[in-house]
Amino acid sequence: MRANPHEYDLISPGSLDAVLSLLANQPGHWTPIAGGTELMVQFGAGRLRPRNLVNIFGLNELTQISVAEDTIRIGAGVTYTAIRNHDELGAALPLLARAAGWTGSIANQNRGTIGGNLVNGSPAADSPPALLVYVAELEIVSVRGVRRIPYTEFHTGYKQTQLAPDELVLAIDLPRPRSGLRQYLRKVGPRNAQAISKVALAAVCDLEAGTIRDPRIALASVFHSPFRCTRTEALLNHATLTPALISAARATLISEIAPLDDIRSTGKYRAHVAANLLEEFLTQLAGDL
């Protein structure tokens, strides 16, 4: 049964300062809504409890992309279409640009925002694995000021984050990746488009004379939140690519993730596919030697 629209209030203060004041004066009373691609699905299915919604879509402070020599800054209100169509960003962060093209339909990409995707906190979201391997940092704002946290620390549980009731994610900051960085991204789903991932893996590293340096590996749909595989990274770092190393990396990755059974797949299948994706990445590296 669809929800009753009369049980919801929606206001549009029109400025970031006005939104932050509202959140500060009535913490927990207002739910920010940007593109609404997740909330409206819940609304249409009758699963969205009555809420007071405050519109933040299109606020100027949230919709800017800045590409500098060493850093890239993406406003939390930037849509996936804007990310996908930004040539400089795509050249610098190709994994993120590709993931933006996987996020739902074209209509979803036109409305859905990267900040909303992070705050929603789905473990199957498309952009988080790329943001994790690119070492993203979040800038969070409230009337109390601005604070910064590594994206690796943002998710605290299933659809739970560090965000306080009076705070918004303002922007995502990323260092520009080094030239020559080896990069990999693959998503496994029931079809090629408009599919929630069964498993997705992003990976980057340097490769010097057969030795892996500074590997970063992240997965979607294998944990209660987007997951960085630090134990597997530690095994691979400064190691020489051999068949034995690839086998050990598969086993280590499987041991540190905790995929669940759900309507889309089984935990056993997800673990096996995640290991296969890692092996594919490492085998591609070996082929470049």
GROMACS .gro file of C-alpha atoms in nm:
model
  289
    1MET     CA    1   0.000   0.000   0.000
    2ARG     CA    2   0.133   0.344  -0.091
    3ALA     CA    3   0.204   0.593   0.182
    4ASN     CA    4  -0.038   0.879   0.244
    5PRO     CA    5   0.125   1.208   0.130
    6HIS     CA    6  -0.077   1.401   0.388
    7GLU     CA    7   0.134   1.238   0.661
    8TYR     CA    8   0.450   1.413   0.536
    9ASP     CA    9   0.571   1.773   0.540
   10LEU     CA   10   0.826   1.906   0.291
   11ILE     CA   11   0.990   2.246   0.309
   12SER     CA   12   1.257   2.412   0.094
   13PRO     CA   13   1.447   2.678   0.292
   14GLY     CA   14   1.653   2.765  -0.017
   15SER     CA   15   1.994   2.809   0.144
   16LEU     CA   16   2.248   2.594   0.326
   17ASP     CA   17   2.254   2.825   0.628
   18ALA     CA   18   1.876   2.805   0.663
   19VAL     CA   19   1.883   2.425   0.641
   20LEU     CA   20   2.157   2.398   0.903
   21SER     CA   21   1.970   2.633   1.137
   22LEU     CA   22   1.658   2.422   1.101
   23LEU     CA   23   1.848   2.101   1.177
   24ALA     CA   24   2.016   2.263   1.477
   25ASN     CA   25   1.695   2.406   1.623
   26GLN     CA   26   1.501   2.081   1.587
   27PRO     CA   27   1.759   1.798   1.577
   28GLY     CA   28   1.612   1.469   1.467
   29HIS     CA   29   1.285   1.632   1.362
   30TRP     CA   30   1.381   1.696   0.998
   31THR     CA   31   1.512   1.448   0.740
   32PRO     CA   32   1.718   1.605   0.457
   33ILE     CA   33   1.612   1.495   0.110
   34ALA     CA   34   1.816   1.559  -0.203
   35GLY     CA   35   1.737   1.352  -0.513
   36GLY     CA   36   1.496   1.136  -0.314
   37THR     CA   37   1.571   0.825  -0.520
   38GLU     CA   38   1.580   0.605  -0.210
   39LEU     CA   39   1.314   0.775   0.000
   40MET     CA   40   1.063   0.781  -0.284
   41VAL     CA   41   1.104   0.407  -0.340
   42GLN     CA   42   1.018   0.356   0.026
   43PHE     CA   43   0.730   0.602  -0.005
   44GLY     CA   44   0.586   0.426  -0.308
   45ALA     CA   45   0.605   0.091  -0.130
   46GLY     CA   46   0.439   0.229   0.185
   47ARG     CA   47   0.752   0.167   0.394
   48LEU     CA   48   0.845   0.529   0.462
   49ARG     CA   49   0.726   0.628   0.806
   50PRO     CA   50   0.574   0.979   0.832
   51ARG     CA   51   0.851   1.236   0.826
   52ASN     CA   52   0.925   1.605   0.809
   53LEU     CA   53   1.146   1.649   0.504
   54VAL     CA   54   1.376   1.940   0.425
   55ASN     CA   55   1.480   1.981   0.063
   56ILE     CA   56   1.853   2.028  -0.002
   57PHE     CA   57   1.854   1.942  -0.374
   58GLY     CA   58   2.035   2.195  -0.591
   59LEU     CA   59   2.189   2.404  -0.310
   60ASN     CA   60   2.485   2.586  -0.462
   61GLU     CA   61   2.729   2.492  -0.184
   62LEU     CA   62   2.657   2.123  -0.242
   63THR     CA   63   2.663   2.105  -0.622
   64GLN     CA   64   3.016   2.207  -0.719
   65ILE     CA   65   3.297   1.992  -0.864
   66SER     CA   66   3.649   2.133  -0.832
   67VAL     CA   67   3.947   1.963  -0.997
   68ALA     CA   68   4.284   2.101  -0.885
   69GLU     CA   69   4.639   1.986  -0.947
   70ASP     CA   70   4.655   1.763  -0.638
   71THR     CA   71   4.296   1.728  -0.515
   72ILE     CA   72   3.944   1.679  -0.640
   73ARG     CA   73   3.642   1.805  -0.449
   74ILE     CA   74   3.290   1.683  -0.517
   75GLY     CA   75   2.995   1.850  -0.348
   76ALA     CA   76   2.763   1.610  -0.169
   77GLY     CA   77   2.472   1.731  -0.382
   78VAL     CA   78   2.643   1.655  -0.713
   79THR     CA   79   2.435   1.414  -0.920
   80TYR     CA   80   2.565   1.098  -1.081
   81THR     CA   81   2.493   1.245  -1.422
   82ALA     CA   82   2.721   1.541  -1.340
   83ILE     CA   83   2.995   1.302  -1.227
   84ARG     CA   84   2.956   1.083  -1.535
   85ASN     CA   85   2.967   1.384  -1.771
   86HIS     CA   86   3.261   1.566  -1.609
   87ASP     CA   87   3.559   1.501  -1.836
   88GLU     CA   88   3.833   1.613  -1.596
   89LEU     CA   89   3.689   1.412  -1.310
   90GLY     CA   90   3.649   1.107  -1.533
   91ALA     CA   91   4.011   1.126  -1.645
   92ALA     CA   92   4.139   1.159  -1.288
   93LEU     CA   93   3.896   0.918  -1.116
   94PRO     CA   94   3.790   0.669  -1.384
   95LEU     CA   95   3.655   0.413  -1.136
   96LEU     CA   96   3.417   0.665  -0.982
   97ALA     CA   97   3.300   0.788  -1.322
   98ARG     CA   98   3.231   0.430  -1.430
   99ALA     CA   99   3.043   0.352  -1.108
  100ALA     CA  100   2.831   0.664  -1.163
  101GLY     CA  101   2.711   0.511  -1.488
  102TRP     CA  102   2.601   0.196  -1.304
  103THR     CA  103   2.382   0.375  -1.050
  104GLY     CA  104   2.024   0.296  -1.140
  105SER     CA  105   1.858   0.435  -1.451
  106ILE     CA  106   1.936   0.760  -1.634
  107ALA     CA  107   1.649   0.918  -1.440
  108ASN     CA  108   1.807   0.800  -1.113
  109GLN     CA  109   2.143   0.941  -1.219
  110ASN     CA  110   1.980   1.276  -1.300
  111ARG     CA  111   1.837   1.304  -0.948
  112GLY     CA  112   2.049   1.084  -0.724
  113THR     CA  113   2.338   1.255  -0.545
  114ILE     CA  114   2.667   1.110  -0.428
  115GLY     CA  115   2.617   1.245  -0.076
  116GLY     CA  116   2.272   1.090  -0.054
  117ASN     CA  117   2.418   0.757  -0.166
  118LEU     CA  118   2.674   0.767   0.115
  119VAL     CA  119   2.431   0.877   0.386
  120ASN     CA  120   2.180   0.611   0.281
  121GLY     CA  121   2.456   0.365   0.367
  122SER     CA  122   2.357   0.067   0.155
  123PRO     CA  123   2.631  -0.199   0.155
  124ALA     CA  124   2.548  -0.261  -0.213
  125ALA     CA  125   2.590   0.101  -0.328
  126ASP     CA  126   2.795   0.149  -0.644
  127SER     CA  127   3.018   0.446  -0.564
  128PRO     CA  128   3.161   0.357  -0.218
  129PRO     CA  129   3.417   0.095  -0.333
  130ALA     CA  130   3.573   0.352  -0.568
  131LEU     CA  131   3.571   0.620  -0.298
  132LEU     CA  132   3.736   0.381  -0.053
  133VAL     CA  133   4.025   0.291  -0.283
  134TYR     CA  134   4.069   0.656  -0.379
  135VAL     CA  135   4.109   0.741  -0.006
  136ALA     CA  136   3.817   0.982   0.010
  137GLU     CA  137   3.768   1.218   0.302
  138LEU     CA  138   3.430   1.365   0.397
  139GLU     CA  139   3.368   1.723   0.502
  140ILE     CA  140   3.072   1.742   0.740
  141VAL     CA  141   2.901   2.069   0.832
  142SER     CA  142   2.661   2.199   1.097
  143VAL     CA  143   2.603   2.530   1.275
  144ARG     CA  144   2.874   2.411   1.515
  145GLY     CA  145   3.132   2.421   1.237
  146VAL     CA  146   3.304   2.188   0.993
  147ARG     CA  147   3.474   1.859   1.066
  148ARG     CA  148   3.654   1.613   0.842
  149ILE     CA  149   3.669   1.235   0.867
  150PRO     CA  150   3.819   0.964   0.645
  151TYR     CA  151   3.546   0.789   0.452
  152THR     CA  152   3.671   0.458   0.596
  153GLU     CA  153   3.534   0.574   0.936
  154PHE     CA  154   3.196   0.706   0.820
  155HIS     CA  155   2.987   0.387   0.827
  156THR     CA  156   2.936   0.240   1.174
  157GLY     CA  157   2.686  -0.040   1.098
  158TYR     CA  158   2.409  -0.136   0.859
  159LYS     CA  159   2.274   0.197   0.729
  160GLN     CA  160   2.434   0.370   1.028
  161THR     CA  161   2.686   0.653   1.002
  162GLN     CA  162   2.880   0.903   1.212
  163LEU     CA  163   2.646   1.182   1.099
  164ALA     CA  164   2.478   1.365   1.388
  165PRO     CA  165   2.112   1.476   1.353
  166ASP     CA  166   2.214   1.838   1.295
  167GLU     CA  167   2.483   1.762   1.035
  168LEU     CA  168   2.506   1.733   0.657
  169VAL     CA  169   2.780   1.592   0.437
  170LEU     CA  170   2.910   1.900   0.257
  171ALA     CA  171   3.167   1.750   0.018
  172ILE     CA  172   3.391   1.458  -0.066
  173ASP     CA  173   3.762   1.537  -0.105
  174LEU     CA  174   4.001   1.302  -0.282
  175PRO     CA  175   4.372   1.321  -0.360
  176ARG     CA  176   4.441   1.302  -0.733
  177PRO     CA  177   4.568   0.948  -0.803
  178ARG     CA  178   4.928   0.904  -0.906
  179SER     CA  179   5.018   0.863  -1.271
  180GLY     CA  180   5.058   0.498  -1.364
  181LEU     CA  181   4.831   0.365  -1.090
  182ARG     CA  182   4.681   0.028  -1.185
  183GLN     CA  183   4.303   0.043  -1.147
  184TYR     CA  184   4.024  -0.215  -1.157
  185LEU     CA  185   3.647  -0.207  -1.108
  186ARG     CA  186   3.390  -0.473  -1.173
  187LYS     CA  187   3.030  -0.525  -1.067
  188VAL     CA  188   2.848  -0.858  -1.075
  189GLY     CA  189   2.469  -0.841  -1.091
  190PRO     CA  190   2.173  -1.017  -1.249
  191ARG     CA  191   2.194  -0.794  -1.559
  192ASN     CA  192   2.416  -0.527  -1.711
  193ALA     CA  193   2.207  -0.222  -1.617
  194GLN     CA  194   1.972  -0.106  -1.342
  195ALA     CA  195   2.080  -0.390  -1.114
  196ILE     CA  196   2.177  -0.390  -0.748
  197SER     CA  197   2.516  -0.555  -0.716
  198LYS     CA  198   2.557  -0.907  -0.588
  199VAL     CA  199   2.926  -0.819  -0.547
  200ALA     CA  200   3.142  -0.530  -0.668
  201LEU     CA  201   3.516  -0.486  -0.628
  202ALA     CA  202   3.740  -0.183  -0.678
  203ALA     CA  203   4.117  -0.209  -0.657
  204VAL     CA  204   4.420   0.008  -0.721
  205CYS     CA  205   4.794  -0.040  -0.671
  206ASP     CA  206   5.136   0.043  -0.806
  207LEU     CA  207   5.336  -0.235  -0.974
  208GLU     CA  208   5.714  -0.214  -0.979
  209ALA     CA  209   5.914  -0.499  -1.134
  210GLY     CA  210   5.654  -0.752  -1.032
  211THR     CA  211   5.616  -0.615  -0.679
  212ILE     CA  212   5.281  -0.478  -0.560
  213ARG     CA  213   5.294  -0.150  -0.371
  214ASP     CA  214   5.020   0.036  -0.183
  215PRO     CA  215   4.729  -0.190  -0.281
  216ARG     CA  216   4.380  -0.074  -0.192
  217ILE     CA  217   4.087  -0.311  -0.229
  218ALA     CA  218   3.721  -0.241  -0.150
  219LEU     CA  219   3.401  -0.438  -0.191
  220ALA     CA  220   3.026  -0.385  -0.199
  221SER     CA  221   2.765  -0.636  -0.078
  222VAL     CA  222   2.998  -0.843   0.142
  223PHE     CA  223   2.958  -0.672   0.480
  224HIS     CA  224   2.706  -0.460   0.670
  225SER     CA  225   2.854  -0.153   0.498
  226PRO     CA  226   3.099  -0.078   0.214
  227PHE     CA  227   3.417  -0.262   0.307
  228ARG     CA  228   3.790  -0.200   0.269
  229CYS     CA  229   3.992  -0.524   0.275
  230THR     CA  230   4.286  -0.417   0.491
  231ARG     CA  231   4.411  -0.767   0.573
  232THR     CA  232   4.427  -0.863   0.209
  233GLU     CA  233   4.600  -0.534   0.132
  234ALA     CA  234   4.862  -0.604   0.400
  235LEU     CA  235   4.930  -0.948   0.253
  236LEU     CA  236   4.980  -0.805  -0.096
  237ASN     CA  237   5.181  -0.495  -0.007
  238HIS     CA  238   5.548  -0.529  -0.112
  239ALA     CA  239   5.482  -0.886  -0.226
  240THR     CA  240   5.592  -1.036  -0.557
  241LEU     CA  241   5.316  -1.154  -0.789
  242THR     CA  242   5.314  -1.534  -0.804
  243PRO     CA  243   5.040  -1.797  -0.833
  244ALA     CA  244   5.095  -1.879  -0.466
  245LEU     CA  245   5.040  -1.515  -0.368
  246ILE     CA  246   4.717  -1.498  -0.567
  247SER     CA  247   4.592  -1.813  -0.396
  248ALA     CA  248   4.681  -1.675  -0.052
  249ALA     CA  249   4.511  -1.344  -0.135
  250ARG     CA  250   4.190  -1.525  -0.229
  251ALA     CA  251   4.188  -1.709   0.103
  252THR     CA  252   4.265  -1.397   0.304
  253LEU     CA  253   3.990  -1.196   0.138
  254ILE     CA  254   3.732  -1.468   0.203
  255SER     CA  255   3.838  -1.483   0.568
  256GLU     CA  256   3.789  -1.110   0.632
  257ILE     CA  257   3.449  -1.051   0.470
  258ALA     CA  258   3.110  -1.151   0.606
  259PRO     CA  259   2.860  -1.169   0.318
  260LEU     CA  260   2.501  -1.249   0.404
  261ASP     CA  261   2.228  -1.453   0.238
  262ASP     CA  262   1.947  -1.236   0.101
  263ILE     CA  263   1.692  -1.226  -0.177
  264ARG     CA  264   1.960  -1.144  -0.438
  265SER     CA  265   2.223  -1.403  -0.353
  266THR     CA  266   2.385  -1.627  -0.093
  267GLY     CA  267   2.680  -1.543   0.126
  268LYS     CA  268   2.873  -1.842  -0.009
  269TYR     CA  269   2.825  -1.727  -0.366
  270ARG     CA  270   2.929  -1.370  -0.281
  271ALA     CA  271   3.247  -1.485  -0.108
  272HIS     CA  272   3.344  -1.703  -0.406
  273VAL     CA  273   3.273  -1.426  -0.659
  274ALA     CA  274   3.462  -1.165  -0.453
  275ALA     CA  275   3.767  -1.393  -0.452
  276ASN     CA  276   3.729  -1.448  -0.827
  277LEU     CA  277   3.725  -1.072  -0.888
  278LEU     CA  278   4.039  -1.024  -0.681
  279GLU     CA  279   4.207  -1.304  -0.872
  280GLU     CA  280   4.106  -1.143  -1.201
  281PHE     CA  281   4.263  -0.812  -1.092
  282LEU     CA  282   4.587  -0.979  -0.982
  283THR     CA  283   4.604  -1.196  -1.293
  284GLN     CA  284   4.568  -0.887  -1.508
  285LEU     CA  285   4.860  -0.732  -1.319
  286ALA     CA  286   5.068  -1.045  -1.377
  287GLY     CA  287   4.989  -1.025  -1.748
  288ASP     CA  288   5.141  -0.676  -1.760
  289LEU     CA  289   5.482  -0.797  -1.644
   0.00000   0.00000   0.00000
